[in-house]
Amino acid sequence: MGCVAIDVTDHQNVQEALRESEGRYAVAAKHANDGLWDWDLLQNKVNYSSRWKEMLGYQEDEVSHRPEEWFNRVHVDDRDILNTEIAHHLGGINPQFELEFRMRVRNGEYQWFLCRGLAIHNAMGRPSRMTGSLTDISHRKSMEAQLQHGAFFDPITKLASRHLFMDRLTGAVRRSKRRDAYHFAVLFLDLDRFQNINDSLGHSAGDELLFSFGQRLLECVREQDTVSRLGGDEFAILIEGITSVVDATVIASRIQEILTIPFQLATQQIFVSVSIGITTSFTTHETPKNFLRDADTAMHKAKNSGRAHYVVFHKEMHHDAYHRMQLEMDLRTAMERKEFLLHYQPIIELQSGVIAGFEALIRWQRADGTLLPPSQFINLAEETGLIIPMGWWVLEEACRQFQEWCDKFSDCSKMMISINLSGRQFSQPDLVQTMDKILKRTKIDPTCIKLEITESMIMGNIPMIRKQLEQLKERKFQIAIDDFGTGYSSLGYLHSFPIDVLKVDRSFVMQMEHDEDKFEIVKTIVGLAHRLDMSVVAEGIETSQHLQGLRTLGCEYGQGYYFSEPVNQTKALHLMRDYPKWP
Ligand code: C2E
Ligand code: MG
Ligand code: MG
């Protein structure tokens, strides 16, 4: 403690004032369980109460009257402010002394204390004595620290919270305005189909996955970057001090890359992918909030371009974001207004040319008469969860329609109806029960139904998926893997699932006549399917060359514009009647 000027005292005044103030503090201290101190500035001696000593962990006779007993125990970082505050009070700048600081207690640790005091002045108006109390506030301080931690860190992933992220982003925006050469990027990440995993695995496994995902993100960035969980399955990364947009896209690629390794949760392996939107200070000069909003918009763009992608934001996306919001509102009312309908595309047995069945494909007939293909709304329906009621409607409507055809047309009973299932639908725990109800209501024979799922759907929670598939097989449904060859399903798992059909994605079929590699891929898929006792449907047959090629490869079935586009139910019925056999 710095030097305090000591003056001659008017003893009487002091004693009186002291008694008064001591009395005041004693009352407060008794209630608050505080320690007391009484500092004689003239002799530079301090009287510490027993409680004061006890609070620091000492016995009555272990502490002397020296001021150093107090001041030497104060944390070095708190000493300057303590000196200043006391000097300000003694100098009359502050009417009372009050400060929170840390003191070392007997076991060597530092604890937080609140110290209050009042000076007593002599007749000359000079301070001669100071007296006060000491309160242990370590509990309150630790609560505050916890609260602060909670506000700054996400409890599940231990990453920065949205609050802390926005704080750092605000700093970055400010820096970039001050210094032309300073640039940063914001990556907005959203896990693809996380809801499926959460629905099927349960929340604690979902939390575990979020944590592991966060750890992987940390591996992809540098120490000074901020990785944050914004909430739900949304994350954001602030990358500081970049020199070009490429610095940000490199990190996005690194994140995509690292996710090709499955996550090992307690009981199972999980594959996840993430869609990433990127904004940088090279192109945007905005508020922190708008930075994040633009990155979010770009992320949605990435989702719609097939997930597991990254997209860098550009201005025109504002318009897209508005359009998307409008579409989402319309989609929500479309279910109630029954604006959906099914089209049917024939699936042909390639050797004989007869119709083997139909694939039901959803269309959205908007109020203005336009007919939207699924590419324009299926992803949005997935994101909003609307895909679940929509999917059940498709299933029931396709079954009802097919049963109606069978009742009218005897050949139909030899045919199959193929129905697409969405990922969300497939991971519903009540999938099988709902199927049972639909079978009962429509009276359709389940052996006529082929359920199409995609590769990515069977690569989530493997044991749960196997169980779902086995239950569907028990009911005699057939299972097809749609768009085969475009996802990253592990062939190791493929043979262990009860799958009946592989549908070769049309991107291979459509290029097989010009591209040797694509031809080889189709040949391999056909060979693989046959070895695994599965049959093959080729999608996207547009020419007679496609058809010839596929026939030579021994591919059993096919669909495509060469035969017919998807058509409405009236035309489908005509197809059955008029074209029982293609040449
Ligand atoms: P998908 O299941 O692979 O369906 C085949 C798509 O290929 C259909 O597109 C069909 O019109 C198109 N197609 C058929 N032949 C040809 C051809 O020769 N050339 C070309 N270029 N395309 C051909 P569509 O109807 O637009 O459906 C797109 C996707 O939307 C479907 O792909 C399916 O994944 C999804 N989808 C359709 N209906 C439903 C549904 O009810 N539920 C769910 N979850 N998804 C659906
Ligand atoms: Mg399909
Ligand atoms: Mg397909």
XYZ file of C-alpha atoms and ligand atoms in Angstrom:
631
model
C 0.000 0.000 0.000
C 1.263 3.434 -0.912
C 2.152 6.090 1.607
C -0.726 7.725 3.427
C -0.231 11.154 4.931
C -0.732 11.053 8.689
C -1.797 14.054 10.657
C -2.353 15.200 14.184
C -5.722 14.064 15.360
C -8.496 15.442 17.305
C -8.831 12.366 19.483
C -12.251 13.054 20.750
C -13.781 13.530 17.323
C -12.136 10.476 16.022
C -13.234 8.260 18.853
C -16.764 9.411 18.480
C -16.872 8.998 14.760
C -15.167 5.693 15.037
C -17.585 4.344 17.562
C -20.382 5.449 15.368
C -19.002 3.906 12.236
C -17.826 0.758 13.980
C -21.264 0.365 15.388
C -22.688 0.696 11.949
C -20.314 -1.812 10.438
C -20.554 -4.188 13.368
C -24.279 -4.499 12.879
C -23.890 -5.075 9.164
C -20.939 -7.375 9.679
C -22.693 -9.498 12.262
C -25.503 -10.213 9.879
C -23.327 -10.678 6.875
C -20.753 -12.779 8.660
C -18.098 -10.320 7.614
C -14.610 -9.642 8.906
C -13.748 -6.194 10.271
C -10.675 -4.091 10.049
C -9.725 -0.866 11.705
C -6.718 0.927 10.328
C -4.949 3.538 12.400
C -3.412 5.711 9.736
C -1.287 7.632 12.223
C 0.523 4.613 13.527
C -0.027 2.592 10.390
C -1.416 -0.332 12.371
C -4.487 -2.373 11.541
C -6.738 -4.165 13.933
C -8.110 -7.240 12.187
C -11.114 -8.944 13.755
C -11.005 -12.666 14.528
C -13.510 -13.245 11.777
C -11.299 -11.344 9.314
C -8.382 -13.665 10.160
C -10.594 -16.723 10.072
C -11.859 -15.814 6.586
C -8.288 -15.978 5.353
C -7.739 -19.265 7.159
C -5.734 -18.003 10.163
C -5.952 -18.309 13.921
C -6.283 -15.283 16.182
C -2.571 -15.097 17.053
C -1.244 -15.780 13.569
C -1.852 -12.336 12.126
C -0.018 -9.191 13.276
C -1.203 -5.572 13.137
C 0.854 -4.758 10.103
C -1.014 -3.471 6.999
C 1.105 -5.899 4.954
C -0.916 -8.773 6.417
C -3.669 -7.455 4.205
C -1.943 -5.827 1.243
C 0.708 -8.450 0.606
C -1.996 -11.040 0.233
C -3.843 -9.079 -2.477
C -3.473 -10.488 -5.980
C -0.795 -8.535 -7.878
C -3.291 -7.714 -10.608
C -5.635 -6.117 -8.077
C -3.060 -4.080 -6.105
C -2.984 -0.970 -8.296
C -6.723 -0.551 -8.329
C -6.877 -1.144 -4.570
C -4.258 1.583 -3.952
C -6.049 3.949 -6.278
C -9.457 3.355 -4.713
C -8.161 3.887 -1.174
C -6.285 7.022 -2.226
C -9.405 8.355 -3.970
C -11.475 7.827 -0.883
C -8.905 9.331 1.465
C -8.466 12.216 -0.931
C -12.193 12.874 -0.871
C -12.800 11.944 -4.501
C -15.088 9.039 -3.596
C -17.393 9.365 -0.573
C -16.736 5.749 0.386
C -14.331 2.979 -0.378
C -15.701 -0.176 -1.952
C -13.815 -2.723 -4.066
C -13.828 -6.370 -5.066
C -10.412 -7.990 -5.180
C -8.674 -11.317 -4.739
C -6.655 -12.269 -1.673
C -4.495 -15.291 -1.102
C -5.842 -17.445 1.708
C -3.936 -19.879 3.855
C -4.002 -22.816 1.407
C -2.331 -20.602 -1.199
C -5.426 -20.126 -3.346
C -6.945 -16.789 -4.225
C -10.463 -15.947 -3.180
C -12.704 -13.054 -4.067
C -13.598 -10.527 -1.351
C -15.654 -7.406 -1.237
C -14.056 -4.752 0.921
C -15.850 -1.615 2.149
C -14.462 1.183 4.252
C -14.897 4.727 5.515
C -12.225 7.206 6.525
C -12.447 9.285 9.659
C -11.052 12.787 9.388
C -9.438 14.967 12.035
C -10.243 18.555 12.775
C -8.021 19.667 9.917
C -10.107 17.529 7.583
C -7.307 15.049 7.087
C -7.987 11.321 7.261
C -6.603 9.725 10.400
C -8.343 6.431 10.495
C -10.156 4.096 8.209
C -12.427 1.271 9.199
C -14.418 -1.254 7.277
C -15.539 -4.765 6.518
C -14.494 -7.696 4.408
C -17.065 -10.012 2.758
C -16.335 -13.367 1.184
C -17.890 -13.221 -2.307
C -16.184 -16.270 -3.827
C -19.506 -18.099 -4.189
C -21.105 -15.230 -6.042
C -18.017 -14.840 -8.236
C -18.026 -18.488 -9.214
C -21.741 -18.276 -10.036
C -21.014 -15.263 -12.187
C -18.177 -17.062 -13.912
C -20.461 -20.017 -14.602
C -23.154 -17.770 -15.959
C -20.627 -16.038 -18.104
C -19.329 -19.375 -19.338
C -22.894 -20.396 -20.126
C -23.441 -17.208 -22.049
C -20.207 -17.590 -23.967
C -19.962 -21.324 -24.465
C -22.374 -23.908 -25.751
C -22.906 -26.570 -23.072
C -23.193 -29.502 -25.514
C -20.235 -28.888 -27.793
C -18.139 -26.634 -25.495
C -17.725 -24.387 -28.523
C -18.284 -20.631 -28.533
C -21.945 -19.667 -28.148
C -23.823 -17.533 -30.646
C -23.320 -14.625 -28.251
C -19.536 -14.988 -28.228
C -19.479 -15.599 -31.971
C -21.363 -12.373 -32.658
C -18.974 -10.580 -30.324
C -15.945 -11.803 -32.243
C -17.641 -11.150 -35.590
C -18.374 -7.589 -34.479
C -14.662 -7.191 -33.703
C -13.719 -8.584 -37.124
C -16.132 -6.276 -38.958
C -14.695 -3.306 -37.058
C -11.119 -4.330 -37.853
C -11.891 -4.801 -41.530
C -13.330 -1.286 -41.684
C -10.233 0.171 -40.027
C -7.630 -1.745 -42.000
C -8.026 -2.283 -45.742
C -5.685 -5.251 -45.753
C -7.542 -7.163 -43.047
C -10.062 -9.738 -44.290
C -12.137 -12.468 -42.749
C -14.692 -15.097 -43.720
C -17.804 -16.503 -42.099
C -18.730 -20.129 -42.742
C -22.310 -21.080 -41.918
C -22.700 -24.847 -41.510
C -25.812 -26.966 -41.249
C -25.691 -30.711 -40.810
C -27.570 -32.575 -43.517
C -30.444 -34.686 -42.266
C -29.434 -34.266 -38.631
C -33.102 -34.493 -37.704
C -33.148 -38.074 -39.008
C -30.279 -39.035 -36.770
C -31.821 -37.340 -33.795
C -35.189 -38.992 -34.448
C -33.689 -42.426 -34.858
C -30.843 -42.458 -32.334
C -32.353 -40.400 -29.570
C -31.223 -37.078 -28.217
C -28.253 -38.147 -26.149
C -26.618 -39.824 -29.159
C -27.534 -36.713 -31.141
C -25.731 -34.579 -28.563
C -22.750 -36.893 -28.670
C -22.613 -36.482 -32.428
C -22.837 -32.699 -32.178
C -19.914 -32.718 -29.763
C -17.770 -34.962 -31.987
C -18.674 -32.876 -35.011
C -17.546 -29.738 -33.159
C -14.225 -31.411 -32.329
C -13.688 -32.207 -36.011
C -14.381 -28.608 -36.942
C -11.696 -27.499 -34.495
C -9.242 -29.772 -36.303
C -9.930 -27.919 -39.563
C -9.174 -24.387 -38.364
C -6.373 -22.481 -36.682
C -6.149 -21.514 -33.039
C -7.253 -17.918 -33.655
C -10.428 -18.832 -35.565
C -13.749 -19.046 -33.751
C -15.853 -22.182 -34.059
C -19.333 -21.773 -32.675
C -22.559 -23.701 -32.340
C -25.323 -21.260 -33.123
C -28.034 -23.672 -31.994
C -29.643 -26.904 -33.204
C -27.490 -28.384 -35.929
C -26.207 -24.993 -37.070
C -22.582 -24.023 -36.631
C -20.549 -21.004 -37.688
C -16.856 -20.413 -38.112
C -15.091 -17.078 -38.175
C -11.812 -17.260 -40.076
C -9.673 -14.224 -39.447
C -6.814 -12.745 -41.409
C -7.436 -14.408 -44.782
C -5.764 -13.222 -47.960
C -8.296 -14.471 -50.518
C -11.687 -16.192 -50.787
C -9.791 -19.390 -51.520
C -8.496 -19.449 -47.936
C -12.111 -19.914 -46.853
C -13.082 -22.461 -49.500
C -10.006 -24.520 -48.648
C -11.285 -24.822 -45.090
C -14.768 -25.714 -46.352
C -13.270 -28.501 -48.499
C -11.209 -29.699 -45.567
C -14.387 -29.974 -43.485
C -16.183 -31.935 -46.231
C -13.157 -34.174 -46.537
C -12.882 -34.971 -42.849
C -16.563 -35.989 -42.780
C -15.983 -38.885 -45.155
C -14.698 -40.700 -42.064
C -17.695 -42.022 -40.111
C -18.343 -40.973 -36.514
C -18.013 -43.715 -33.965
C -20.730 -43.209 -31.376
C -21.053 -45.496 -28.368
C -22.838 -48.241 -30.259
C -22.693 -47.343 -33.914
C -20.980 -45.735 -36.845
C -22.665 -42.695 -38.347
C -21.944 -40.867 -41.568
C -22.881 -37.209 -41.706
C -22.463 -34.519 -44.282
C -22.738 -30.771 -43.966
C -23.831 -27.918 -46.208
C -21.714 -24.777 -45.949
C -22.404 -21.168 -46.922
C -19.531 -18.685 -47.067
C -19.365 -14.886 -46.871
C -16.139 -12.914 -46.892
C -15.172 -9.303 -46.250
C -13.851 -9.138 -49.824
C -17.319 -8.895 -51.247
C -19.556 -7.853 -48.381
C -19.358 -4.719 -46.253
C -22.159 -5.293 -43.879
C -23.201 -5.423 -40.263
C -22.273 -8.591 -38.330
C -25.898 -9.713 -38.405
C -26.106 -9.393 -42.181
C -22.823 -11.222 -42.602
C -24.311 -14.183 -40.845
C -27.596 -13.871 -42.726
C -25.820 -13.920 -46.089
C -23.751 -16.944 -45.087
C -27.018 -18.627 -44.063
C -28.552 -17.828 -47.457
C -25.527 -19.314 -49.233
C -25.828 -22.384 -46.999
C -29.410 -22.925 -48.178
C -28.181 -22.670 -51.726
C -25.636 -25.383 -50.925
C -28.381 -27.568 -49.416
C -30.495 -27.239 -52.508
C -27.655 -28.138 -54.800
C -27.627 -31.580 -53.262
C -26.134 -31.226 -49.767
C -22.507 -31.911 -48.793
C -21.623 -28.789 -50.796
C -20.296 -25.329 -50.067
C -21.431 -22.154 -51.781
C -19.926 -18.657 -51.637
C -22.502 -15.912 -51.218
C -23.222 -13.389 -53.972
C -25.740 -10.562 -54.041
C -28.336 -12.171 -56.290
C -28.974 -14.681 -53.545
C -30.999 -12.093 -51.626
C -33.644 -12.538 -54.254
C -33.380 -16.340 -53.977
C -33.763 -16.163 -50.221
C -36.942 -14.167 -50.609
C -38.233 -16.601 -53.189
C -37.453 -19.503 -50.884
C -39.354 -17.934 -48.011
C -42.354 -17.374 -50.255
C -42.186 -20.957 -51.462
C -42.016 -22.259 -47.925
C -45.175 -20.395 -46.974
C -46.967 -21.679 -50.061
C -45.801 -25.223 -49.421
C -47.265 -25.134 -45.938
C -50.729 -24.345 -47.250
C -50.436 -26.636 -50.269
C -50.998 -29.747 -48.152
C -54.284 -28.428 -46.791
C -55.390 -27.283 -50.226
C -54.580 -30.687 -51.703
C -52.384 -29.207 -54.401
C -50.291 -32.327 -54.896
C -50.836 -35.033 -57.446
C -48.995 -38.068 -58.691
C -47.645 -38.819 -62.117
C -46.700 -42.331 -63.126
C -43.778 -43.418 -65.255
C -43.887 -46.936 -66.724
C -41.049 -49.313 -65.890
C -40.441 -51.727 -68.768
C -39.128 -55.254 -68.782
C -36.323 -54.734 -71.292
C -36.261 -58.185 -72.938
C -40.002 -58.480 -73.573
C -40.947 -54.793 -73.803
C -43.982 -55.162 -71.547
C -44.856 -52.787 -68.721
C -43.603 -54.266 -65.461
C -44.953 -51.482 -63.314
C -45.000 -47.761 -62.625
C -43.070 -45.332 -60.495
C -45.214 -42.783 -58.699
C -43.689 -39.291 -58.876
C -45.088 -36.324 -57.028
C -46.049 -33.017 -58.675
C -47.214 -29.773 -57.145
C -50.071 -28.195 -59.019
C -49.977 -24.579 -57.884
C -53.012 -22.359 -57.660
C -51.890 -20.487 -60.812
C -51.887 -23.757 -62.738
C -48.123 -24.313 -62.937
C -46.947 -27.840 -62.330
C -43.773 -27.950 -60.239
C -41.425 -30.953 -60.386
C -40.093 -32.356 -57.101
C -36.662 -30.800 -57.655
C -38.249 -27.459 -56.804
C -39.798 -28.371 -53.477
C -38.642 -31.752 -52.120
C -35.562 -30.345 -50.370
C -37.609 -27.595 -48.812
C -40.184 -30.139 -47.702
C -37.376 -32.159 -46.097
C -35.992 -29.148 -44.283
C -39.354 -28.063 -42.936
C -40.514 -31.568 -42.024
C -43.492 -31.240 -44.393
C -42.068 -34.220 -46.230
C -43.517 -36.501 -43.563
C -47.242 -35.796 -44.106
C -46.508 -35.377 -47.815
C -44.754 -38.740 -47.958
C -47.627 -40.532 -46.250
C -50.042 -38.922 -48.660
C -47.962 -40.138 -51.632
C -47.832 -43.645 -50.234
C -51.555 -43.853 -49.618
C -52.523 -42.210 -52.908
C -50.191 -44.444 -54.967
C -51.528 -47.573 -53.236
C -55.111 -46.441 -53.695
C -54.588 -45.642 -57.362
C -52.783 -48.881 -58.074
C -55.490 -50.922 -56.356
C -58.115 -49.103 -58.437
C -56.242 -50.041 -61.635
C -55.972 -53.661 -60.495
C -59.716 -53.748 -59.903
C -60.313 -52.409 -63.427
C -57.590 -54.153 -65.313
C -56.585 -57.733 -64.626
C -53.040 -57.492 -66.121
C -52.223 -54.904 -63.490
C -51.992 -57.528 -60.761
C -48.727 -58.741 -62.340
C -47.287 -55.237 -62.122
C -45.492 -53.339 -59.385
C -45.931 -49.825 -58.073
C -42.694 -48.075 -57.068
C -42.906 -45.396 -54.401
C -40.135 -43.071 -53.234
C -39.533 -42.740 -49.515
C -37.769 -39.720 -48.075
C -35.011 -39.938 -45.500
C -37.152 -38.277 -42.841
C -39.967 -40.704 -43.486
C -37.697 -43.690 -43.410
C -36.288 -42.786 -40.006
C -39.713 -42.368 -38.414
C -40.029 -44.915 -35.615
C -43.662 -45.586 -36.619
C -42.814 -46.257 -40.291
C -43.940 -49.879 -40.229
C -47.121 -49.234 -38.241
C -48.139 -46.462 -40.639
C -47.479 -48.779 -43.582
C -49.700 -51.394 -41.969
C -52.546 -48.921 -41.670
C -52.214 -47.871 -45.304
C -52.193 -51.502 -46.447
C -55.338 -52.123 -44.479
C -57.130 -49.044 -45.784
C -56.236 -49.536 -49.454
C -56.417 -53.362 -49.407
C -53.375 -53.505 -51.665
C -51.176 -56.590 -51.838
C -47.788 -55.543 -50.355
C -45.893 -57.820 -52.759
C -46.833 -55.288 -55.491
C -45.110 -52.438 -53.706
C -41.529 -51.466 -54.311
C -40.184 -48.899 -51.861
C -37.372 -46.753 -53.232
C -34.797 -45.463 -50.812
C -31.476 -43.783 -51.528
C -27.933 -44.812 -50.706
C -27.449 -42.021 -48.203
C -30.515 -43.219 -46.297
C -28.987 -46.608 -45.627
C -25.697 -45.084 -44.497
C -26.951 -43.420 -41.317
C -27.717 -45.478 -38.268
C -26.923 -48.929 -39.637
C -28.520 -51.232 -37.006
C -31.707 -49.196 -36.918
C -31.901 -49.126 -40.720
C -31.372 -52.863 -40.910
C -34.221 -53.359 -38.446
C -36.556 -51.078 -40.419
C -35.707 -52.910 -43.658
C -36.200 -56.331 -42.101
C -39.609 -55.330 -40.760
C -40.591 -54.086 -44.224
C -39.358 -57.350 -45.748
C -41.458 -59.351 -43.278
C -44.481 -57.593 -44.770
C -43.285 -58.630 -48.241
C -42.505 -55.168 -49.578
C -39.689 -55.012 -52.098
C -36.850 -52.604 -51.495
C -34.998 -50.702 -54.217
C -31.953 -48.473 -53.938
C -32.642 -45.400 -56.050
C -30.052 -43.343 -57.976
C -27.457 -46.015 -57.313
C -23.894 -44.896 -57.967
C -24.324 -41.249 -56.961
C -24.078 -41.595 -53.190
C -21.237 -42.938 -51.180
C -22.742 -46.113 -49.819
C -20.323 -48.682 -48.628
C -20.478 -51.846 -50.682
C -19.495 -53.642 -47.486
C -22.904 -52.862 -46.028
C -24.919 -53.321 -49.186
C -24.892 -57.103 -49.151
C -25.984 -57.215 -45.527
C -29.261 -55.387 -46.198
C -32.336 -57.127 -47.608
C -32.395 -55.232 -50.910
C -34.126 -56.521 -54.048
C -33.356 -53.937 -56.689
C -30.623 -51.475 -57.685
C -31.716 -48.552 -59.817
C -28.785 -47.282 -61.890
C -28.763 -43.488 -61.840
C -29.642 -41.888 -65.125
C -26.380 -39.914 -65.256
C -24.590 -43.177 -66.085
C -27.193 -44.526 -68.477
C -27.520 -41.319 -70.453
C -23.794 -41.138 -71.157
C -22.991 -44.808 -71.596
C -22.933 -44.711 -75.387
C -20.344 -41.903 -75.568
C -18.381 -42.414 -72.408
C -16.490 -45.677 -72.012
C -16.145 -45.162 -68.255
C -19.895 -44.713 -67.782
C -20.517 -47.883 -69.771
C -18.096 -49.742 -67.503
C -19.829 -48.394 -64.413
C -23.220 -49.615 -65.625
C -21.704 -52.997 -66.471
C -20.156 -53.199 -62.999
C -23.388 -52.260 -61.247
C -25.342 -54.849 -63.211
C -22.701 -57.492 -62.399
C -22.630 -56.492 -58.737
C -26.428 -56.599 -58.442
C -26.645 -60.027 -60.018
C -23.930 -61.395 -57.753
C -25.898 -60.073 -54.753
C -29.136 -61.596 -56.118
C -30.669 -58.251 -56.930
C -32.285 -57.131 -60.150
C -31.464 -53.895 -61.961
C -33.601 -51.017 -63.192
C -31.893 -48.524 -65.510
C -33.165 -44.951 -65.229
C -33.061 -42.344 -67.985
C -33.340 -44.515 -71.101
C -33.754 -41.917 -73.838
C -32.612 -43.675 -77.033
C -32.781 -47.082 -78.691
C -28.956 -47.261 -78.284
C -29.371 -47.004 -74.522
C -31.921 -49.778 -74.685
C -29.701 -52.020 -76.844
C -26.671 -51.472 -74.622
C -28.646 -52.324 -71.491
C -30.164 -55.420 -73.078
C -26.694 -56.742 -73.912
C -25.577 -56.124 -70.344
C -28.467 -58.230 -69.084
C -30.197 -55.348 -67.288
C -33.725 -56.496 -66.488
C -35.777 -53.315 -66.312
C -35.692 -49.717 -67.419
C -37.602 -46.455 -67.483
C -37.083 -43.274 -69.447
C -38.408 -40.846 -72.009
C -37.709 -43.397 -74.756
C -40.689 -45.312 -73.435
C -42.682 -42.606 -71.744
C -42.403 -39.537 -69.548
C -44.204 -39.670 -66.227
C -47.905 -39.204 -67.066
C -51.125 -38.546 -65.191
C -53.334 -41.402 -64.095
C -55.652 -41.310 -67.126
C -52.737 -41.530 -69.528
C -51.150 -44.264 -67.435
C -54.295 -46.329 -67.825
C -54.166 -45.774 -71.591
C -50.552 -46.905 -71.645
C -51.525 -50.150 -69.967
C -54.309 -50.715 -72.479
C -52.735 -49.431 -75.707
C -49.059 -50.246 -75.371
C -48.842 -53.520 -73.565
C -45.571 -54.160 -75.379
C -42.729 -51.939 -76.647
C -40.701 -53.123 -79.635
P -36.200 -40.547 -59.040
O -36.907 -41.340 -58.014
O -34.855 -41.014 -59.444
O -37.174 -40.429 -60.259
C -36.769 -40.447 -61.570
C -36.697 -39.088 -62.126
O -36.103 -39.139 -63.395
C -38.054 -38.443 -62.327
O -37.909 -37.052 -62.103
C -38.305 -38.688 -63.805
O -39.183 -37.767 -64.369
C -36.922 -38.515 -64.341
N -36.776 -39.232 -65.593
C -37.347 -40.382 -65.965
N -36.931 -40.760 -67.184
C -36.062 -39.823 -67.606
C -35.272 -39.662 -68.779
O -35.313 -40.451 -69.721
N -34.463 -38.580 -68.871
C -34.408 -37.666 -67.866
N -33.614 -36.639 -68.009
N -35.125 -37.795 -66.723
C -35.941 -38.865 -66.601
P -38.913 -36.269 -61.206
O -40.292 -36.776 -61.355
O -38.647 -34.837 -61.439
O -38.445 -36.673 -59.759
C -37.210 -36.296 -59.282
C -36.917 -36.914 -57.978
O -37.754 -36.436 -56.944
C -37.131 -38.422 -57.972
O -36.031 -39.039 -58.538
C -37.260 -38.685 -56.500
O -35.990 -38.757 -55.892
C -37.948 -37.452 -56.006
N -39.377 -37.747 -55.832
C -40.333 -37.778 -56.743
N -41.511 -38.086 -56.161
C -41.261 -38.295 -54.874
C -42.073 -38.668 -53.737
O -43.273 -38.911 -53.839
N -41.453 -38.762 -52.535
C -40.129 -38.524 -52.397
N -39.591 -38.645 -51.174
N -39.349 -38.177 -53.425
C -39.906 -38.070 -54.653
Mg -37.265 -43.067 -57.586
Mg -33.731 -42.346 -59.373
